[in-house]
Structures are given as C-alpha cells and as structure tokens.
Short mmCIF file of C-alpha atoms in Angstrom, two decimals:
data_model
loop_
_atom_site.label_atom_id
_atom_site.label_comp_id
_atom_site.label_asym_id
_atom_site.label_seq_id
_atom_site.Cartn_x
_atom_site.Cartn_y
_atom_site.Cartn_z
CA UNK E 1 21.75 5.18 -14.00
CA UNK E 2 22.91 4.31 -17.68
CA UNK E 3 20.57 2.32 -19.57
CA UNK E 4 21.56 0.56 -22.63
CA UNK E 5 20.76 -2.35 -24.87
CA UNK E 6 22.74 -5.34 -26.15
CA UNK E 7 24.17 -5.28 -29.67
CA UNK E 8 22.14 -7.16 -32.42
CA UNK E 9 24.25 -10.21 -33.43
CA UNK E 10 26.59 -9.33 -36.24
CA UNK E 11 26.70 -5.61 -35.18
CA UNK E 12 30.23 -4.30 -35.25
CA UNK E 13 31.63 -1.75 -33.10
CA UNK E 14 31.49 0.95 -35.94
CA UNK E 15 27.60 0.76 -36.14
CA UNK E 16 26.58 4.38 -36.75
CA UNK E 17 24.90 6.64 -34.00
CA UNK E 18 21.85 6.91 -36.63
CA UNK E 19 21.01 3.11 -35.63
CA UNK E 20 17.96 3.48 -33.78
CA UNK E 21 16.93 -0.48 -33.88
CA UNK E 22 18.15 -1.72 -30.44
CA UNK E 23 16.09 -3.18 -27.60
CA UNK E 24 14.10 -6.18 -28.16
CA UNK E 25 11.51 -5.05 -30.50
CA UNK E 26 12.61 -1.72 -32.03
CA UNK E 27 12.10 0.96 -29.25
CA UNK E 28 15.31 2.86 -29.97
CA UNK E 29 18.53 1.57 -28.54
CA UNK E 30 22.17 2.56 -30.01
CA UNK E 31 24.29 0.02 -31.39
CA UNK E 32 26.93 1.41 -29.09
CA UNK E 33 28.65 4.38 -30.68
CA UNK E 34 30.89 5.69 -27.97
CA UNK E 35 30.50 9.02 -29.56
CA UNK E 36 26.70 8.84 -29.30
CA UNK E 37 26.90 7.44 -25.87
CA UNK E 38 28.61 9.24 -22.95
CA UNK E 39 28.06 5.95 -20.77
CA UNK E 40 30.45 4.26 -23.21
CA UNK E 41 31.00 0.49 -22.50
CA UNK E 42 27.92 0.72 -19.64
CA UNK E 43 25.42 0.49 -22.58
CA UNK E 44 26.59 -3.38 -22.58
CA UNK E 45 25.28 -3.90 -19.07
CA UNK E 46 22.31 -5.92 -20.64
CA UNK E 47 19.63 -3.63 -19.30
CA UNK E 48 16.92 -3.56 -21.75
CA UNK E 49 14.67 -0.35 -21.59
CA UNK E 50 11.76 -2.21 -22.09
CA UNK E 51 12.25 -3.94 -18.70
CA UNK E 52 11.91 -0.68 -16.78
CA UNK E 53 8.74 0.18 -15.03
CA UNK E 54 8.47 3.92 -15.85
CA UNK E 55 8.53 5.44 -19.26
CA UNK E 56 12.02 6.34 -20.63
CA UNK E 57 12.38 8.71 -23.62
CA UNK E 58 15.98 9.78 -24.64
CA UNK E 59 17.03 12.54 -27.21
CA UNK E 60 20.27 12.89 -28.75
CA UNK E 61 22.48 16.31 -28.78
CA UNK E 62 19.89 17.30 -32.12
CA UNK E 63 16.94 16.86 -29.89
CA UNK E 64 15.77 13.94 -32.03
CA UNK E 65 14.46 10.93 -29.97
CA UNK E 66 16.58 7.70 -30.05
CA UNK E 67 14.92 5.65 -27.55
CA UNK E 68 11.03 5.32 -26.53
CA UNK E 69 10.49 2.16 -24.22
CA UNK E 70 7.33 0.14 -24.09
CA UNK E 71 6.60 1.76 -20.91
CA UNK E 72 6.47 5.11 -22.79
CA UNK E 73 4.11 3.73 -25.45
CA UNK E 74 1.87 2.67 -22.65
CA UNK E 75 1.85 5.69 -20.71
CA UNK E 76 1.56 8.13 -23.93
CA UNK E 77 -0.52 5.82 -25.93
CA UNK E 78 1.96 6.24 -28.96
CA UNK E 79 4.03 3.63 -30.92
CA UNK E 80 7.94 4.02 -30.79
CA UNK E 81 7.89 3.47 -34.51
CA UNK E 82 5.98 7.10 -35.15
CA UNK E 83 8.18 8.82 -32.69
CA UNK E 84 11.68 7.47 -33.26
CA UNK E 85 14.08 10.05 -35.03
CA UNK E 86 11.49 13.01 -34.67
CA UNK E 87 12.07 16.03 -32.38
CA UNK E 88 11.60 15.81 -28.80
CA UNK E 89 8.71 18.51 -28.67
CA UNK E 90 6.72 16.80 -31.35
CA UNK E 91 7.27 13.23 -29.98
CA UNK E 92 6.27 14.21 -26.49
CA UNK E 93 4.14 17.55 -26.97
CA UNK E 94 3.81 18.32 -23.28
CA UNK E 95 2.01 21.07 -21.69
CA UNK E 96 2.02 22.52 -18.28
CA UNK E 97 -1.37 23.01 -15.95
CA UNK E 98 -1.61 26.35 -17.72
CA UNK E 99 -1.63 25.07 -21.18
CA UNK E 100 1.88 26.59 -21.96
CA UNK E 101 4.24 24.21 -24.05
CA UNK E 102 6.57 22.86 -21.66
CA UNK E 103 9.79 22.27 -24.21
CA UNK E 104 9.50 26.06 -25.25
CA UNK E 105 9.42 26.85 -21.42
CA UNK E 106 12.56 24.84 -20.24
CA UNK E 107 14.47 25.06 -23.43
CA UNK E 108 16.98 22.07 -22.60
CA UNK E 109 19.35 22.89 -25.32
CA UNK E 110 19.58 26.40 -25.42
CA UNK E 111 19.14 27.32 -21.85
CA UNK E 112 21.00 27.73 -18.71
CA UNK E 113 24.57 25.94 -19.01
CA UNK E 114 24.65 24.89 -15.50
CA UNK E 115 21.03 23.29 -15.34
CA UNK E 116 21.21 19.34 -15.05
CA UNK E 117 17.64 18.40 -14.45
CA UNK E 118 14.12 19.26 -14.40
CA UNK E 119 12.26 18.06 -11.24
CA UNK E 120 9.34 15.68 -11.50
CA UNK E 121 6.07 17.70 -12.05
CA UNK E 122 2.49 17.00 -13.58
CA UNK E 123 2.15 17.87 -17.22
CA UNK E 124 -0.44 17.09 -19.81
CA UNK E 125 -0.46 15.05 -23.00
CA UNK E 126 -2.60 15.87 -25.87
CA UNK E 127 -6.06 15.28 -24.76
CA UNK E 128 -5.56 16.09 -21.08
CA UNK E 129 -4.04 12.91 -20.08
CA UNK E 130 -2.09 14.10 -17.03
CA UNK E 131 1.68 12.30 -16.36
CA UNK E 132 4.50 12.87 -14.06
CA UNK E 133 7.72 14.20 -15.94
CA UNK E 134 11.07 14.38 -14.87
CA UNK E 135 14.25 14.98 -17.03
CA UNK E 136 17.96 15.08 -16.68
CA UNK E 137 20.30 16.81 -19.24
CA UNK E 138 23.51 14.93 -19.90
CA UNK E 139 26.58 16.87 -20.63
CA UNK E 140 30.20 15.59 -21.30
CA UNK E 141 31.52 18.85 -19.44
CA UNK E 142 29.94 20.58 -16.43
CA UNK E 143 28.79 23.61 -18.73
CA UNK E 144 29.24 22.11 -22.00
CA UNK E 145 26.53 21.43 -24.55
CA UNK E 146 23.58 18.98 -23.83
CA UNK E 147 24.52 15.77 -25.45
CA UNK E 148 21.40 13.87 -24.39
CA UNK E 149 18.25 14.63 -22.77
CA UNK E 150 16.78 11.56 -20.69
CA UNK E 151 12.97 12.07 -19.77
CA UNK E 152 11.24 9.59 -17.25
CA UNK E 153 7.18 9.21 -17.53
CA UNK E 154 5.14 7.93 -15.16
CA UNK E 155 1.36 7.35 -15.07
CA UNK E 156 -0.58 9.34 -12.37
CA UNK E 157 -3.04 6.82 -11.82
CA UNK E 158 -1.42 5.13 -9.07
CA UNK E 159 -0.83 8.23 -7.21
CA UNK E 160 -4.44 9.12 -7.62
CA UNK E 161 -5.33 6.03 -6.06
CA UNK E 162 -3.18 6.98 -3.18
CA UNK E 163 -4.31 10.32 -2.91
CA UNK E 164 -7.94 9.00 -2.88
CA UNK E 165 -6.95 6.49 0.02
CA UNK E 166 -5.51 9.21 1.95
CA UNK E 167 -8.70 11.31 1.43
CA UNK E 168 -10.99 8.31 2.48
CA UNK E 169 -8.98 7.82 5.56
CA UNK E 170 -8.98 11.46 6.93
CA UNK E 171 -12.96 11.45 6.18
CA UNK E 172 -13.46 8.10 8.20
CA UNK E 173 -11.18 9.17 10.78
CA UNK E 174 -12.91 12.78 11.09
CA UNK E 175 -16.62 10.87 11.01
CA UNK E 176 -15.34 8.49 13.64
CA UNK E 177 -13.93 11.02 16.23
CA UNK E 178 -16.87 13.48 15.90
CA UNK E 179 -19.30 11.05 17.56
CA UNK E 180 -17.26 10.28 20.54
CA UNK E 181 -15.71 13.56 21.16
CA UNK E 182 -19.07 15.20 20.80
CA UNK E 183 -20.41 12.81 23.61
CA UNK E 184 -17.19 13.40 25.69
CA UNK E 185 -17.54 17.40 25.49
CA UNK E 186 -21.43 17.15 25.97
CA UNK E 187 -21.05 15.21 29.23
CA UNK E 188 -18.06 16.93 30.89
CA UNK E 189 -19.30 20.35 30.22
CA UNK E 190 -22.94 19.20 31.58
CA UNK E 191 -21.31 17.85 34.77
CA UNK E 192 -19.09 20.72 35.26
CA UNK E 193 -21.97 23.23 34.81
CA UNK E 194 -24.82 21.52 36.79
CA UNK E 195 -22.85 18.98 38.98
CA UNK E 196 -25.19 19.46 42.14
CA UNK E 197 -28.23 18.78 40.12
CA UNK E 198 -27.59 15.17 39.20
CA UNK E 199 -27.71 11.94 41.52
CA UNK E 200 -24.81 9.53 41.83
CA UNK E 201 -26.30 7.10 39.48
CA UNK E 202 -26.69 9.79 37.05
CA UNK E 203 -23.02 11.12 37.40
CA UNK E 204 -21.77 7.50 37.06
CA UNK E 205 -23.54 6.68 33.92
CA UNK E 206 -22.26 10.12 32.35
CA UNK E 207 -18.88 9.14 33.34
CA UNK E 208 -19.10 5.53 31.96
CA UNK E 209 -20.22 7.07 28.79
CA UNK E 210 -17.14 9.29 28.54
CA UNK E 211 -14.82 6.40 29.68
CA UNK E 212 -16.29 4.09 26.90
CA UNK E 213 -15.81 6.92 24.37
CA UNK E 214 -12.57 7.76 25.42
CA UNK E 215 -11.50 4.17 24.93
CA UNK E 216 -13.16 4.55 21.58
CA UNK E 217 -10.79 7.27 20.36
CA UNK E 218 -7.85 5.42 21.74
CA UNK E 219 -8.56 2.24 19.71
CA UNK E 220 -9.16 4.52 16.46
CA UNK E 221 -5.67 6.25 17.04
CA UNK E 222 -3.96 2.86 17.71
CA UNK E 223 -5.26 1.90 14.34
CA UNK E 224 -4.36 4.76 12.73
CA UNK E 225 -0.56 4.36 14.16
CA UNK E 226 -0.83 0.64 13.09
CA UNK E 227 -1.74 1.73 9.57
CA UNK E 228 0.91 4.16 9.35
CA UNK E 229 3.47 1.37 10.22
CA UNK E 230 2.12 -1.15 8.01
CA UNK E 231 2.13 1.43 5.01
CA UNK E 232 5.75 2.36 5.70
CA UNK E 233 7.01 -1.24 6.29
CA UNK E 234 7.91 -0.04 10.03
CA UNK E 235 5.64 -2.63 12.02
CA UNK E 236 8.12 -3.99 14.34
CA UNK E 237 7.49 -7.76 15.43
CA UNK E 238 8.90 -8.62 18.74
CA UNK E 239 8.82 -12.64 18.74
CA UNK E 240 8.46 -14.47 22.04
CA UNK E 241 6.86 -18.02 22.66
CA UNK E 242 3.30 -17.81 22.07
CA UNK E 243 0.78 -20.44 23.44
CA UNK E 244 -1.74 -19.75 20.66
CA UNK E 245 -4.24 -22.13 22.11
CA UNK E 246 -4.22 -20.39 25.40
CA UNK E 247 -4.63 -17.00 23.75
CA UNK E 248 -7.70 -18.12 22.06
CA UNK E 249 -9.18 -19.44 24.96
CA UNK E 250 -8.55 -16.03 26.89
CA UNK E 251 -10.47 -14.52 24.13
CA UNK E 252 -13.31 -16.91 24.51
CA UNK E 253 -13.57 -16.49 28.32
CA UNK E 254 -13.78 -12.68 27.85
CA UNK E 255 -16.75 -13.19 25.41
CA UNK E 256 -18.54 -15.59 27.67
CA UNK E 257 -17.83 -13.20 30.67
CA UNK E 258 -19.50 -10.35 28.50
CA UNK E 259 -22.70 -12.35 28.16
CA UNK E 260 -22.42 -14.75 25.07
CA UNK E 261 -23.22 -18.05 25.68
CA UNK E 262 -20.57 -20.62 26.33
CA UNK E 263 -21.74 -23.12 23.63
CA UNK E 264 -21.61 -20.52 20.81
CA UNK E 265 -17.68 -21.21 20.65
CA UNK E 266 -16.15 -24.22 19.43
CA UNK E 267 -12.25 -24.67 20.06
CA UNK E 268 -10.53 -27.58 18.23
CA UNK E 269 -6.69 -27.97 19.07
CA UNK E 270 -5.05 -30.46 17.22
CA UNK E 271 -1.55 -31.64 19.01
CA UNK E 272 1.34 -31.61 18.59
CA UNK E 273 1.69 -28.10 17.57
CA UNK E 274 4.91 -26.83 16.70
CA UNK E 275 6.52 -24.22 18.94
CA UNK E 276 5.31 -20.87 17.89
CA UNK E 277 7.30 -17.58 18.02
CA UNK E 278 5.39 -14.40 17.28
CA UNK E 279 4.71 -10.98 18.95
CA UNK E 280 2.02 -11.90 21.57
CA UNK E 281 0.25 -8.42 21.49
CA UNK E 282 -0.22 -8.54 18.03
CA UNK E 283 -1.32 -12.17 17.66
CA UNK E 284 -4.02 -11.17 20.30
CA UNK E 285 -4.85 -8.14 17.99
CA UNK E 286 -5.43 -10.27 14.89
CA UNK E 287 -7.33 -13.08 17.27
CA UNK E 288 -9.46 -10.12 18.88
CA UNK E 289 -10.29 -8.64 15.46
CA UNK E 290 -11.36 -12.06 13.59
CA UNK E 291 -13.53 -13.36 16.82
CA UNK E 292 -15.33 -9.94 16.98
CA UNK E 293 -15.99 -10.23 13.20
CA UNK E 294 -17.36 -13.57 13.54
CA UNK E 295 -19.65 -12.78 16.74
CA UNK E 296 -20.83 -9.30 15.35
CA UNK E 297 -21.40 -10.19 11.79
CA UNK E 298 -21.85 -13.67 11.87
CA UNK E 299 -24.28 -16.21 13.36
CA UNK E 300 -24.49 -19.61 15.01
CA UNK E 301 -21.45 -21.55 16.37
CA UNK E 302 -18.17 -19.75 16.07
CA UNK E 303 -15.27 -22.42 15.17
CA UNK E 304 -11.68 -21.90 16.00
CA UNK E 305 -9.49 -24.59 14.73
CA UNK E 306 -5.64 -24.54 15.50
CA UNK E 307 -3.76 -27.27 13.34
CA UNK E 308 -0.09 -27.73 12.45
CA UNK E 309 0.71 -26.87 8.71
CA UNK E 310 3.21 -26.15 6.24
CA UNK E 311 5.26 -23.04 6.85
CA UNK E 312 4.25 -20.32 4.24
CA UNK E 313 8.11 -19.06 4.31
CA UNK E 314 10.54 -20.62 2.33
CA UNK E 315 13.32 -22.65 3.90
CA UNK E 316 11.23 -23.59 6.87
CA UNK E 317 9.04 -26.73 7.18
CA UNK E 318 6.75 -26.29 9.88
CA UNK E 319 3.98 -23.54 10.53
CA UNK E 320 0.76 -22.94 12.61
CA UNK E 321 -2.84 -22.35 11.25
CA UNK E 322 -5.89 -20.79 12.84
CA UNK E 323 -9.09 -20.88 11.37
CA UNK E 324 -12.03 -18.92 12.25
CA UNK E 325 -15.32 -19.56 11.14
CA UNK E 326 -19.15 -18.91 11.63
CA UNK E 327 -22.41 -19.88 10.44
CA UNK E 328 -23.94 -16.84 9.07
CA UNK E 329 -24.63 -15.53 5.47
CA UNK E 330 -20.90 -15.33 4.81
CA UNK E 331 -19.24 -12.93 2.74
CA UNK E 332 -20.46 -12.47 -1.03
CA UNK E 333 -18.07 -13.80 -3.68
CA UNK E 334 -17.73 -10.50 -5.39
CA UNK E 335 -16.48 -9.31 -2.19
CA UNK E 336 -13.91 -11.49 -1.52
CA UNK E 337 -10.97 -9.82 -2.99
CA UNK E 338 -11.96 -6.68 -1.24
CA UNK E 339 -12.18 -7.96 2.35
CA UNK E 340 -8.49 -7.06 3.38
CA UNK E 341 -8.62 -3.46 1.73
CA UNK E 342 -9.08 -0.21 3.74
CA UNK E 343 -12.86 0.71 4.73
CA UNK E 344 -14.12 -2.66 3.67
CA UNK E 345 -17.49 -3.47 5.71
CA UNK E 346 -19.20 -6.80 5.63
CA UNK E 347 -22.35 -4.91 7.06
CA UNK E 348 -23.75 -1.79 8.34
CA UNK E 349 -23.13 -2.82 11.90
CA UNK E 350 -20.58 -0.09 12.58
CA UNK E 351 -16.67 -0.22 12.75
CA UNK E 352 -14.32 1.65 10.79
CA UNK E 353 -13.65 -0.83 8.01
CA UNK E 354 -9.71 -1.01 8.87
CA UNK E 355 -9.37 -3.85 11.05
CA UNK E 356 -8.89 -6.80 8.57
CA UNK E 357 -6.74 -4.35 6.81
CA UNK E 358 -4.58 -4.37 9.96
CA UNK E 359 -4.83 -8.00 10.41
CA UNK E 360 -3.33 -8.58 7.07
CA UNK E 361 -0.80 -6.22 7.69
CA UNK E 362 0.28 -8.16 11.04
CA UNK E 363 0.17 -11.50 9.58
CA UNK E 364 2.44 -10.74 6.70
CA UNK E 365 4.83 -8.84 9.10
CA UNK E 366 5.16 -12.04 10.70
CA UNK E 367 5.80 -13.86 7.35
CA UNK E 368 2.66 -15.29 7.28
CA UNK E 369 -0.28 -15.56 4.88
CA UNK E 370 -4.08 -15.02 5.63
CA UNK E 371 -6.95 -15.93 3.23
CA UNK E 372 -10.85 -15.73 3.45
CA UNK E 373 -13.45 -18.15 2.18
CA UNK E 374 -16.59 -19.68 2.76
CA UNK E 375 -17.19 -21.89 5.63
CA UNK E 376 -18.72 -25.47 5.63
CA UNK E 377 -21.81 -23.95 7.37
CA UNK E 378 -21.94 -21.14 4.80
CA UNK E 379 -20.45 -18.34 6.91
CA UNK E 380 -17.55 -16.58 6.76
CA UNK E 381 -13.85 -18.44 7.05
CA UNK E 382 -10.63 -16.65 7.94
CA UNK E 383 -7.51 -18.72 7.97
CA UNK E 384 -3.93 -17.43 8.99
CA UNK E 385 -0.90 -19.52 8.77
CA UNK E 386 2.36 -18.22 10.56
CA UNK E 387 5.76 -19.62 10.33
CA UNK E 388 7.22 -20.95 13.63
CA UNK E 389 10.09 -18.66 13.13
CA UNK E 390 12.83 -17.92 16.03
CA UNK E 391 13.97 -14.59 16.89
CA UNK E 392 17.01 -13.32 15.37
CA UNK E 393 19.17 -13.93 18.22
CA UNK E 394 18.44 -17.51 18.56
CA UNK E 395 19.41 -18.40 14.93
#
C-alpha cells in the first residue's frame, strides 16, 4: 500500500525531495517529487499517514527519516520534529530481545539485494518498551538499491491483553473440567472394581452423579465452541419465526417443575408484537442464561417483560425487546461495564463467568443490542432488543 499526503496549497510540481512538511501537522510527508517517491502519482490519493492506526516510519535512500506519523509518535513516545531528517538507526534505536542492535543486524541498505522485507517480530525501544516491528524494502528494480525503507510499528498492549485472556480461559477450563472429570473417574473406577458390594440405590446415585457431571462437561465444551465462533465472527444465525412469549413460558414452566414457586415469576406480554425471525436455539440459550442468573443470583420476583420497540438496526422500524429483572441486591455500579466480559461473576455461587459474554455475542450476531442496569425493585435488569429481520431468502 502506498501512503502519501496532499500537497500544501501553492506547492508546485518541482518541490524538492528535501521538503519534509507533508501531512496535516508536519510529520514528514513529501511534496510529491517522483524521484523521491517510487509510488509516483499514488501519493496524491489523499491518504494522510496520521489516519493510519499503526505507526509508520519511512526512511529515504540515504537512510534518513522522511515520515513519522502520529501513531509512531504515540508508540515510541518521540516527537516527529525530533527525528525527521535523522538516520533511521538513531530515530528508531531498536534492539532485539537479546540486546543486539536491530539495524546493524538487518542492514537494510547494505544487505542481501534480494531481500524485500522483515517479518513482524518483537523488538525493544530504549527503556525496555516492547513493540511489534515489520519492515519493507522498496526498490525500483528487483535487485537494485533500496530507495525507501517502510517500517510499521504496533503497540504490544492489545496483544498482551489477548494473551492474558487466552491464559485465563485455559486456566478456567482446566479448573472447571477437573472437578467433574475427577468425579466421573472416581465413581466409574469404584463401580467397576466393587460392583457387587453396592446396593441398587447406591449404584443409581453414583450413575446419576456421573451423568450430571458429564452434562456439566458437555455444557462447558459448548460454551467454549460458542466463544470460539463469536471471537472469530463465525457464529451462524439460522432465522426462523420465533414466538418469544411461548419460549419464555417454557423456561418458566421448567423452573416450576424443578421446584421453584410459580408466583416467583411474572410474565408481562404486550400485544401486538411484530413477527420475530431469529435462531430459536440461540434465543433459548439467551433466555436460559438470563433467567438462570435472575433465579440463582437475584431474589424476590423475577419479572420478564416482552414489548414491541424500535429496531436497533438502521433501515428497520420494528423490533422486540425482552427485559429480565429481579429484586435482589443488583450489580454494583462500578461493575456495570464488566458484566459482559469474560469471566465476570456477580457472586461466588459458581459458574464459569462465560455465560453473559456468550449472551452478548448471540444478541449482536442477530443485529441486536443488550444492556444492563438497575431494576425498579433494586435488583439487576437485563434488556435485549432484536430486529425482526427476515431471513435472506425472503428479502
């Protein structure tokens, strides 16, 4: 990709290659001399180096810095005015993780004539700050002299956050798997070794425990698959007509059958509701998680309100909102912005802390939005809104 800056008003075609003023605020764009810019007229594409999300540093055929964009200033904590015109090795005094000077090792101007790039790697700036660096050597001929070195800089903080998140995920999975698998292994080994010593009731209890723990492992694996699909943008939504009121009713009936008092649940359904096209299995997953949170972590009456609303998606008028609230202690204000992140737990009552992260991913995959707040009764209130989108084959 060629990156250039527009000429300043009044700059003629003959502006010299030594003009380092280009860009919005003097961070080092050329005025457009073709000899200094192998990209030629592409430099007039109107792309400002300061608009790039990554640090950009460009050195000319003499190895002197001619461009240093705003992101490079942020990543290196150096001002463009202090490095423009200086040798690349001085402007970017990079070292590898073993303390060796990077530009002496790579020697872009005097090294192999066939080399065109340096792949991305971790390098150190003065003070030990770690950055991700890649470089490209621009030549006018395949084995000719280097006319320009283009360096890309990236801060490692985002990657470190991702690596920490992956490490936390692995630790959580290991912890959550250890307990049920230990139980399954223990009970099955005991039954196989001493089958005749146990009564039928004892055998049934052990097998029921094994069955419940196997379900727990299955749910965790399903959560991990969902997270993988959400993170990679591959979560598929198979839209069908969904009766959201009936879906909520089924969940309430299941809780009542499991021993919850019927009067703990209050369903408010506003008619008429627009026809909702969504993935019924995934909507069931969202409802199951929100209701389980309200029952397990909340207190008092669990209120579910289903109302027509404006669509959260542009170009559509109608949407459907579902609000689940309880009368417990609610979520602390300082935790509101972390509710939908991985591993957030509202209490110490178990769980992987992945459920609400998955809920948000499912709702957003439908083109919807989900929010959290405080209910009128003081508890937590979750509200998600879905567009009533038709499947592609009907639009």
